[in-house]
XYZ file of C-alpha atoms in Angstrom:
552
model
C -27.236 -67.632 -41.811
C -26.546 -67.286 -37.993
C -22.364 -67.401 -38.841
C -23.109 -64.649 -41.461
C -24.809 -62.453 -38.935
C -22.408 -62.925 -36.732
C -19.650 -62.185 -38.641
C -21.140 -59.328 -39.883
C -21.644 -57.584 -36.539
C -17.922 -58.573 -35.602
C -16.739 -56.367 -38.551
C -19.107 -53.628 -38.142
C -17.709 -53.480 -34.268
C -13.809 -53.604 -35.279
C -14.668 -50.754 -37.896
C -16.498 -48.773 -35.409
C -13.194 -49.563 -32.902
C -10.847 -49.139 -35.379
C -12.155 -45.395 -36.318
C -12.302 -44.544 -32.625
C -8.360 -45.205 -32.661
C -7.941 -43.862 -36.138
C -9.381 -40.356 -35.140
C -8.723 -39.498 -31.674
C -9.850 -36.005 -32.671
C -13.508 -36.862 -33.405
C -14.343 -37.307 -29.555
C -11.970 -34.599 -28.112
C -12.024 -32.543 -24.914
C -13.364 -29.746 -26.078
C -10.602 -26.695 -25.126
C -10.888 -24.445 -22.198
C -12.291 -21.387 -22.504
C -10.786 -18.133 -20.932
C -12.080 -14.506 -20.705
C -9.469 -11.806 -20.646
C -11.006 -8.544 -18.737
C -9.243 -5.515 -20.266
C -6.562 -4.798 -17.153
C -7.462 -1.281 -15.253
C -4.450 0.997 -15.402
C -4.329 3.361 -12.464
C -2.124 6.191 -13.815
C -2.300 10.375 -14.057
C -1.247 9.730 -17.901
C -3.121 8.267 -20.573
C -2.068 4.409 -21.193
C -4.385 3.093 -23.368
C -1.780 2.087 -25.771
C -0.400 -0.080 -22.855
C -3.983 -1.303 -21.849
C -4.454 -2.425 -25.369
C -1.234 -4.063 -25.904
C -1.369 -6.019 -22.853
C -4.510 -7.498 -23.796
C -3.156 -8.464 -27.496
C -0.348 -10.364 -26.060
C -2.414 -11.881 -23.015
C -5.021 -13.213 -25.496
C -2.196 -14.113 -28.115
C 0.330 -15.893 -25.429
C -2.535 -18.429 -24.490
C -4.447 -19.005 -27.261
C -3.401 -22.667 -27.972
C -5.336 -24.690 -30.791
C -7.419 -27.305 -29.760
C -6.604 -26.887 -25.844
C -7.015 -22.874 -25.080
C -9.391 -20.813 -26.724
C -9.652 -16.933 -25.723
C -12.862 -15.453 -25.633
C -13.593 -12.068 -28.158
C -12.835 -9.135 -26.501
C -15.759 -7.669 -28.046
C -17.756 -10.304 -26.390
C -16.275 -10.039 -23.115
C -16.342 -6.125 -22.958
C -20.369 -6.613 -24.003
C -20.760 -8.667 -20.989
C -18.644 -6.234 -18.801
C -21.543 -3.544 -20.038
C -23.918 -5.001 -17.235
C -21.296 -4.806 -14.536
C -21.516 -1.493 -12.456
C -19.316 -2.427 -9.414
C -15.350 -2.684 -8.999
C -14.145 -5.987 -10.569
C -13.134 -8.541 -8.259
C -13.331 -12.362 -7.994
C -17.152 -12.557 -7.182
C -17.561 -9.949 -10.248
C -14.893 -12.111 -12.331
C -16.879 -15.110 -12.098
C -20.266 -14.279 -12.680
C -18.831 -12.100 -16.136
C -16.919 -15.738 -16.534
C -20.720 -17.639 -16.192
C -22.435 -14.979 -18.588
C -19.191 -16.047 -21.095
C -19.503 -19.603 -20.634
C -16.018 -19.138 -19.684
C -14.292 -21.869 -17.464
C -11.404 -19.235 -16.558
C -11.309 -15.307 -15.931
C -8.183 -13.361 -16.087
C -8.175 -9.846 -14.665
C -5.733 -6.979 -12.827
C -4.532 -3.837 -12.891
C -1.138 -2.097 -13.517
C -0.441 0.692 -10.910
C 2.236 3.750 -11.948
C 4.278 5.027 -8.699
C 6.695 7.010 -10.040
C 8.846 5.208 -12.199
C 7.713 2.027 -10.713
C 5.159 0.212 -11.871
C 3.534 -2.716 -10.563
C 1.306 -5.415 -11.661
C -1.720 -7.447 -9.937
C -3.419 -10.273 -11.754
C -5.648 -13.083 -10.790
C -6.607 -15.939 -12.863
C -10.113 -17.261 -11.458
C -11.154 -20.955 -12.002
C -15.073 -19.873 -12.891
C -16.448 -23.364 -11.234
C -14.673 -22.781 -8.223
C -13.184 -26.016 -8.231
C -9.612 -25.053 -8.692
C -7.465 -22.109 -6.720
C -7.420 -18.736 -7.747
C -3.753 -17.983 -9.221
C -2.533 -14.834 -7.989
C 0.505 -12.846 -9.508
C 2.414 -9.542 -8.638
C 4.926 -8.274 -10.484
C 7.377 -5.065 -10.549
C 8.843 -3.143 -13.120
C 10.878 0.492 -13.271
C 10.112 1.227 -16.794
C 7.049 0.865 -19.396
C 10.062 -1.250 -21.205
C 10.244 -3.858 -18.552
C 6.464 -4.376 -18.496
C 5.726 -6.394 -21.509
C 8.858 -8.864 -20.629
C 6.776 -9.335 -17.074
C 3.251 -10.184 -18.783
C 5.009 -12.524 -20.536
C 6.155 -14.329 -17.643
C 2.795 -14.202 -16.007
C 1.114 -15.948 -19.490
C 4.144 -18.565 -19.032
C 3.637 -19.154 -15.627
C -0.379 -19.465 -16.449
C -0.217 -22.038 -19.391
C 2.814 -23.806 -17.035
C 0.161 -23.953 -14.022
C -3.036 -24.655 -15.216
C -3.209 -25.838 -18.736
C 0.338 -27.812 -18.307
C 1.587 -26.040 -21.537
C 5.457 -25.999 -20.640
C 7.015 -22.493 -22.247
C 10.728 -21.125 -22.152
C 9.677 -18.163 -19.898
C 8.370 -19.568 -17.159
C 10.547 -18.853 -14.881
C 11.597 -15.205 -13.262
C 13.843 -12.948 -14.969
C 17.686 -13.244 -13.735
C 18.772 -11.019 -11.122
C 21.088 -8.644 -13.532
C 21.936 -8.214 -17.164
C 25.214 -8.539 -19.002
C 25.267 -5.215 -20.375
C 24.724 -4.718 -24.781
C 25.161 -1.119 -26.198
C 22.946 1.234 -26.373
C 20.515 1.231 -28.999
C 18.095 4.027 -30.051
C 15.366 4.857 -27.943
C 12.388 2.901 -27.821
C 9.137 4.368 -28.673
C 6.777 3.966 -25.307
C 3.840 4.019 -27.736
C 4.644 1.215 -30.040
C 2.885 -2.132 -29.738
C 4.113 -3.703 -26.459
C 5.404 -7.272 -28.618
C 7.735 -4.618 -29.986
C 9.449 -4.013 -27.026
C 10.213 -7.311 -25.829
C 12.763 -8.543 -27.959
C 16.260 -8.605 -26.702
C 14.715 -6.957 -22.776
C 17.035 -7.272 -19.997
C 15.034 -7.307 -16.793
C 17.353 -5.939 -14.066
C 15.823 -6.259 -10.164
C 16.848 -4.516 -7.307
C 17.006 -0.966 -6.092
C 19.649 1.903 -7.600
C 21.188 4.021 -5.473
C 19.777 7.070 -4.264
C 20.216 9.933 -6.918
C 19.420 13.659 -5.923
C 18.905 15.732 -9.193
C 18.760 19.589 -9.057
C 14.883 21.036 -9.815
C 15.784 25.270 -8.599
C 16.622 25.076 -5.313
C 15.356 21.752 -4.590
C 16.875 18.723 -5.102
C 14.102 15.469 -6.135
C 15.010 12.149 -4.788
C 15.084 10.016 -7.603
C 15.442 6.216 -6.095
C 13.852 2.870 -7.154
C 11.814 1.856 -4.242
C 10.054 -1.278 -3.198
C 5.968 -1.400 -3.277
C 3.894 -4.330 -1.718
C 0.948 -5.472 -3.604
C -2.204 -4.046 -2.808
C -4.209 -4.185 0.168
C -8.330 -4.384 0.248
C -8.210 -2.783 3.858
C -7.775 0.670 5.403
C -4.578 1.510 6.714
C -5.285 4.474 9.511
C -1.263 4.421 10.561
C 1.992 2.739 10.253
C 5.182 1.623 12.354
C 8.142 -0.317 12.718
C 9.352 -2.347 15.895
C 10.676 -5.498 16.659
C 7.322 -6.407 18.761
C 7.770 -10.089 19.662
C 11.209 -9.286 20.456
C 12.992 -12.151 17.908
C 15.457 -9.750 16.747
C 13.569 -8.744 13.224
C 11.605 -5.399 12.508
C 7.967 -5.993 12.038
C 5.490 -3.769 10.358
C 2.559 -3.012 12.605
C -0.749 -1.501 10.365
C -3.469 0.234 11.709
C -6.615 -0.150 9.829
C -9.790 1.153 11.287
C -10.637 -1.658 13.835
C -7.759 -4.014 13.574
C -4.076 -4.125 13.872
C -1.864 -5.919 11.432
C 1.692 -7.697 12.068
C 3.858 -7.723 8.799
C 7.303 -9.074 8.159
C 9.099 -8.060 5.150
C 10.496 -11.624 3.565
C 12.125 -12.225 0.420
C 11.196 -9.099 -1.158
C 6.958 -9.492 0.257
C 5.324 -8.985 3.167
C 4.122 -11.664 5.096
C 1.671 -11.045 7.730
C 2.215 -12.785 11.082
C -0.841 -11.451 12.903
C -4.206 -9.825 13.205
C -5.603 -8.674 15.931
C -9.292 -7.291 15.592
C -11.216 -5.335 18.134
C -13.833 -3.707 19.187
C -16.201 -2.481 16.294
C -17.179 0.614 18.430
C -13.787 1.963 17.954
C -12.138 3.873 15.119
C -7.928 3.816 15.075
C -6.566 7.059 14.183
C -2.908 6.642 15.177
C -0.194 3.588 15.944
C 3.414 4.075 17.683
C 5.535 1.448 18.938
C 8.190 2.029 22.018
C 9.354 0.115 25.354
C 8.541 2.689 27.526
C 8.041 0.490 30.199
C 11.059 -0.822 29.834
C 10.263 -4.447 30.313
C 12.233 -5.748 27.532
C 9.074 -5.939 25.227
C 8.150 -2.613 23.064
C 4.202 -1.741 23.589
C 1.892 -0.493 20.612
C 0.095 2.533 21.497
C -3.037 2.564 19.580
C -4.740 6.134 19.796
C -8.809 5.496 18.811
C -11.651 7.357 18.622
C -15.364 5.906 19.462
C -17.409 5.139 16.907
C -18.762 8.671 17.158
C -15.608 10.485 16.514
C -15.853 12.501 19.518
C -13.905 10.979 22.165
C -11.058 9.570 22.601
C -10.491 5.802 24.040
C -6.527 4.676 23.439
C -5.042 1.499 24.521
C -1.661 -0.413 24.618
C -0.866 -3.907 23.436
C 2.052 -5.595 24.536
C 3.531 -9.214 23.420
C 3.783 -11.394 26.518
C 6.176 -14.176 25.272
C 2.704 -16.200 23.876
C 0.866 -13.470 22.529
C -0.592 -9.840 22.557
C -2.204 -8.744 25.387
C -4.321 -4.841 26.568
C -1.707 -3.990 29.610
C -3.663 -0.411 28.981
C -7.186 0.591 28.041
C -9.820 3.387 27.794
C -7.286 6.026 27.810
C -8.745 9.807 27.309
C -5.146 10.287 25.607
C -3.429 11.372 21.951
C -0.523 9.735 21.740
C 2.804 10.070 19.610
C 6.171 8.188 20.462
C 9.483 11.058 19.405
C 12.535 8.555 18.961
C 16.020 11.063 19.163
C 19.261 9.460 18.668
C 21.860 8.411 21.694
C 18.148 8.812 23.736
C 15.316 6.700 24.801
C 12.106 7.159 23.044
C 9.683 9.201 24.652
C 5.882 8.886 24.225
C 4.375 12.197 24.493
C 0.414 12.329 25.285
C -2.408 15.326 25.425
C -5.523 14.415 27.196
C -8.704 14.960 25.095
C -10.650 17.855 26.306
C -13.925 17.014 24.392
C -12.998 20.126 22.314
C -10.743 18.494 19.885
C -7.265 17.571 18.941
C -6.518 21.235 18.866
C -8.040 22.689 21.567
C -5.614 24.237 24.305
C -4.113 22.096 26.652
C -0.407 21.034 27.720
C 1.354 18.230 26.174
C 3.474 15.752 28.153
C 5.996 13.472 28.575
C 4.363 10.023 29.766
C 5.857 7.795 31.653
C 4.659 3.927 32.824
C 3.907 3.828 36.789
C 1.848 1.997 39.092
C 0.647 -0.548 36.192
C -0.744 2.824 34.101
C 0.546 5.460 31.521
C 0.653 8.904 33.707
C 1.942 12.441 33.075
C 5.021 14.007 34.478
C 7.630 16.199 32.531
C 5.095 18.993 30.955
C 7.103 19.729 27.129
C 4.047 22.766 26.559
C 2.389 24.165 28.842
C -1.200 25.129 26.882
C -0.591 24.649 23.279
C -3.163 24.057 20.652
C -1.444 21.539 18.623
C -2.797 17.856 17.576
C -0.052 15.529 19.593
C -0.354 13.281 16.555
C 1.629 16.010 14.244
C 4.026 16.601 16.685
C 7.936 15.838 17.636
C 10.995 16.818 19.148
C 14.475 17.221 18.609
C 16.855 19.625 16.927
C 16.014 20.412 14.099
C 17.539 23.661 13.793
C 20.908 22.249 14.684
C 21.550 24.268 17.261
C 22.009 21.648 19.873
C 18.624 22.329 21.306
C 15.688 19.407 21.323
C 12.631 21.748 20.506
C 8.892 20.498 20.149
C 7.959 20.876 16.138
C 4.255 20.416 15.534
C 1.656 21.239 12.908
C -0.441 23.699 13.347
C -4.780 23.564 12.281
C -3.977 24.711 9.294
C -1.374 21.812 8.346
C 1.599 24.516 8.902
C 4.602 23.911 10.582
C 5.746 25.353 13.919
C 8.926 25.410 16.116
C 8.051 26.137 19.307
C 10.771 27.748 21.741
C 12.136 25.954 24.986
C 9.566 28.432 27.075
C 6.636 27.538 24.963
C 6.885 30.371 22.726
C 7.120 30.489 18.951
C 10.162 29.835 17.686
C 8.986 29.842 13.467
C 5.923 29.373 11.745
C 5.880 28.175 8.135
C 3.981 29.278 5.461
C 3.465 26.322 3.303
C 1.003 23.679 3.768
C 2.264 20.897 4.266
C 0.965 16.937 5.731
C -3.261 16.974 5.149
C -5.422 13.509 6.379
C -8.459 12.954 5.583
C -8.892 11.207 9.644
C -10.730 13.602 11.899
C -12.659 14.300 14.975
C -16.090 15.576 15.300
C -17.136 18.969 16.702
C -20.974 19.588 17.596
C -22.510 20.386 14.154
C -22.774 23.896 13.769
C -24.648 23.383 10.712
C -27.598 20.713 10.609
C -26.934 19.173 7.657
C -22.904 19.243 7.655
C -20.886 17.431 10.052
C -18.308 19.574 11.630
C -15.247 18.054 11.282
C -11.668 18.985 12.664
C -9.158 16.902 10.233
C -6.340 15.363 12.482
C -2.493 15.912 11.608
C -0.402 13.968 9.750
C 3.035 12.734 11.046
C 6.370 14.678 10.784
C 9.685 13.402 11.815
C 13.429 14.881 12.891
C 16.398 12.616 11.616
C 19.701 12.328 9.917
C 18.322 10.679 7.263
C 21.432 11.228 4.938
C 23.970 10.897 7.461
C 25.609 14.341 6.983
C 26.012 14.704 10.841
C 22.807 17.499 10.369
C 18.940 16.789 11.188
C 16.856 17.120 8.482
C 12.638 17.230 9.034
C 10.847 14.747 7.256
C 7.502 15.678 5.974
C 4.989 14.684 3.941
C 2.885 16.574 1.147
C -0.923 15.678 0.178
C -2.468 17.689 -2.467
C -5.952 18.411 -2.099
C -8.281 18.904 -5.459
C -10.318 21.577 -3.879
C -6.946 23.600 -2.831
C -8.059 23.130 0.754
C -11.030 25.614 0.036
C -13.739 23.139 1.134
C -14.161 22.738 5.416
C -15.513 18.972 5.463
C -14.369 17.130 2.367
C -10.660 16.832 1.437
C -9.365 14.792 -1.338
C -6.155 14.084 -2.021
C -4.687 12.790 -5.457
C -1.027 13.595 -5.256
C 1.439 12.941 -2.705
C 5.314 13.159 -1.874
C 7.671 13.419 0.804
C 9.422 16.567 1.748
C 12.577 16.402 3.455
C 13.421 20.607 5.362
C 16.841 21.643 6.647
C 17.306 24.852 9.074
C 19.439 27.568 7.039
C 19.195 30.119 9.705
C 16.148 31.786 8.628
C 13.720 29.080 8.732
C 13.229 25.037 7.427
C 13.666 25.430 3.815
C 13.541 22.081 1.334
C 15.995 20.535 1.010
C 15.024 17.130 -1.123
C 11.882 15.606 -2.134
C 10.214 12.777 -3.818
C 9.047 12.350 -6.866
C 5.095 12.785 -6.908
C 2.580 9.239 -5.995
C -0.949 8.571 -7.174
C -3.016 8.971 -3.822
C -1.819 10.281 -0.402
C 0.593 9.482 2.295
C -1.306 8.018 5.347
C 1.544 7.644 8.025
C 5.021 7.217 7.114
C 8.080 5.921 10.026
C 11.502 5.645 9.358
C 13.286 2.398 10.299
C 15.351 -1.150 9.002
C 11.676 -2.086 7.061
C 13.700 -5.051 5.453
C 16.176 -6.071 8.350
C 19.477 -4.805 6.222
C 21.241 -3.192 8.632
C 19.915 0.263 6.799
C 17.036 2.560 7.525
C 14.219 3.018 4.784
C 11.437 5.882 4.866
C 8.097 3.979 4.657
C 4.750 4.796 3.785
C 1.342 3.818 3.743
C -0.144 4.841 0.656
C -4.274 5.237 -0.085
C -4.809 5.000 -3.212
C -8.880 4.629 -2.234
C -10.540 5.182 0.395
C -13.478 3.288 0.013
C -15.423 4.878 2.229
C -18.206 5.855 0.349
C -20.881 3.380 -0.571
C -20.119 0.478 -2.848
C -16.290 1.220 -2.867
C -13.694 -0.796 -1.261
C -10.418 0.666 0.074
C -7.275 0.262 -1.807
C -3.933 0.688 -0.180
C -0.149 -0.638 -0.479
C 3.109 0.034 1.718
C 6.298 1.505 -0.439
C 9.803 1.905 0.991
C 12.646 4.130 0.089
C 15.906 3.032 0.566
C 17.806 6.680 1.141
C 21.094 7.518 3.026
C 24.657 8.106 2.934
């Protein structure tokens, strides 16, 4: 009886064994769970076919039976109901927790232009794993399907170790196939992948005729996008190493970039105090000790005085050589000629109230005054320059005036020209005593304009830029600007008439310098672009650097 009982349980444990073996699939993991949020598309035009087919092929490229299972979208979107602020990784993983999700996927797809770019994080809900970032770039609505694809590649590559043909970046060119009819840039996305040639790079610069003038049409380069405020921009090899950095102002830090393989990497940040607020950034030896200086003109916290300072790199790192300076700075670089820094001492009135302009020059350990360039002018220093930009061989001081208009002033301080368009427009400022109680009375700085040979005709050209405000500039303390482009004037004997421009960006043009951005051996125009300001409650700043390549 005992031999019988044992026997039995033997076979009852090798059955129970043997269907364990026999049917891996009744104990399997179950499969991973991911949420797609519906990507934002920042654009003037409607995308929603875009937005749509993104999703589809998202949700249909990692969808794998048994291992990845993609939540509804109707379910997801239901959850998104109960979310009121921007989504970001905090936001993506508690939506991801309401989903019993284990992964989130969200971004956005940003239209400059032609260009379009695309930001996407995939966010391990638990926390456990890193957050996969991507960024991708495209110059047609055609090129941005083939890119999604590569990010769902690259996605079940990474994390689910589901090894795809597309994994890898597109090549660098295309053998050329003839031309086929014209795709339709509101069918299904998955229609316009098949047979895509992805082509990186930059074209070259292509003026086309629009009346009398000419719009730069040019591929440019955008970075991804930053979560910070960018108050000004400049280039300058800083640590002295023989590359071009990118120095960023935001509104209480300073930012070292480097542009490297087609990103930019940032080398440094320097924060200071919080009872300052940056309103301007210029880079120039002007002490001529072999290292160029940053000039940093600030504001205090109250907007209404000024307290500049100068950072210099002393082999090791940056160091104040300069501080609590009642000065506006603005560094004019003219070619075959040092760069000068120009400066106007705050008067407690404002950036425009009269006062004389002057060369600066480094002395006794301190930035002083000496050559007076205008006697008692009432220009902002930060929208001014020099040089000759009426080709006539004289170097002539060019400034905005309060009302964003241009002005050539003549060697004796007189006026030279006036424009009449509007041009530049920040949303920085200064504050005046209130004149009403309730409304603060602000006095909106000026934006930067340049003089250069920025096509290499052997003839200046000035370099402007052009915000649009919704309100038409009719409103005195609130400006918002949702169009932008750059404006480049020539001198036809009359007065500076365009000559090129842009094509039109989603946001405004901070600060903009001209410079080798990428270390080429060729100058680019670059901008800071805001394309939020976030500085209303429960918004966060969005900005992003772009650069032009243009010349001869």
């Amino acid at each position: 009886m005992k031999n019988l009982i044992q026997s039995t349980c033997r076979f009852l444990l090798f059955s129970f064994l043997f269907m364990l073996l026999g049917n891996t699939n009744l104990y399997a993991a179950d499969p991973e769970r991911v949420a797609i949020i519906p990507f934002k598309m920042n654009a003037q035009n409607d995308l929603t076919f875009l937005k749509n087919g993104i999703y589809d092929m998202l949700a249909s490229r990692l969808s794998t039976a048994g291992k990845v299972q993609v939540v509804g979208r109707k379910e997801t979107e239901k959850a998104l109901e109960m979310v009121t602020e921007p989504i970001n990784e905090e936001a993506a993983r508690r939506t991801g927790e309401k989903l019993k999700a284990d992964f989130v996927l969200f971004g956005s797809l940003t239209v400059f232009g032609n260009s379009i770019s695309i930001d996407a994080k995939m966010i391990n809900v638990s926390g456990k794993k890193p957050v996969l970032t991507f960024f991708e770039q495209s110059q047609s609505i055609d090129e941005v399907i083939p890119r999604i694809n590569m990010i769902a590649s690259n996605i079940n590559d990474k994390i689910f170790g589901l090894k795809t043909a597309t994994a890898t970046s597109p090549p660098a060119t295309a053998t050329p196939t003839p031309e086929g009819p014209k795709k339709d840039i509101h069918a299904h996305p998955e229609t316009l992948l098949k047979g895509e040639a992805i082509e990186q790079g930059r074209d070259n610069s292509l003026l086309v005729e629009h009346g009398s003038t000419r719009e730069l049409s040019t591929k440019f380069w955008k970075s991804h996008n930053f979560k910070t405020f960018l108050h000004g921009l400049a280039l300058g090899d800083v640590d002295q190493d023989g590359r071009v950095e990118t120095v960023v102002a935001g509104a209480r830090s300073i930012r070292i970039y480097r542009y490297e393989n087609r990103r930019l990497v940032k080398i440094q940040e320097i924060k200071e105090s919080k009872y300052l607020y940056f309103i301007g950034i210029d880079i120039a030896d002007i002490n001529q000790n072999g290292y160029p200086e940053i000039f940093i003109t600030s504001l205090s916290l109250s907007k209404n005085s000024v307290r500049s300072f100068v950072l210099e790199y002393n082999g090791k790192k940056y160091v104040k050589i300069a501080d609590g300076m009642p000065w506006y700075f603005r560094v004019v670089k003219m070619p075959d000629k040092k760069p000068v820094l120009l400066g106007k001492k705050n008067s407690g009135k404002g950036p425009f109230a009269a006062g004389a302009v002057y060369q600066m020059n480094w002395e006794n350990s301190d930035y002083v005054p000496s050559v007076q360039i205008l006697k008692s002018a009432r220009v902002s220093v930060l929208g001014a320059t020099m040089g000759d930009s009426m080709n006539s061989g004289d170097d002539l001081v060019l400034a905005y005036t309060k009302t964003d208009r241009l002005k050539i002033f003549s060697a004796g301080g007189g006026e030279e020209w006036t424009g009449s368009d509007r041009l530049g427009g920040s949303t920085l400022h200064y504050l005046l005593p209130r004149t009403e109680p309730s409304v603060e009375n602000r006095q909106y700085l000026s934006m930067r304009v340049t003089i250069c040979d920025m096509n290499q005709d052997g003839k200046n050209e000035v370099i402007a830029v052009k915000n649009e405000d919704i309100s038409g500039y009719r409103l005195k303390s609130f400006r918002k600007f949702t169009k932008a482009n750059f404006i480049s004037l020539s001198w036809d004997g009359l007065g500076l008439v365009p000559d090129w421009r842009t094509r039109q960006i989603s946001g405004h043009i901070r600060d903009f310098a001209v410079g080798d951005f990428d270390n080429d051996g060729k100058d680019e125009l670059v901008a800071g672009v805001v394309i939020k300001e976030g500085t209303t409650v429960a918004t966060s700043p969005k900005t992003s650097i772009i650069a032009y390549e243009i010349g001869g």
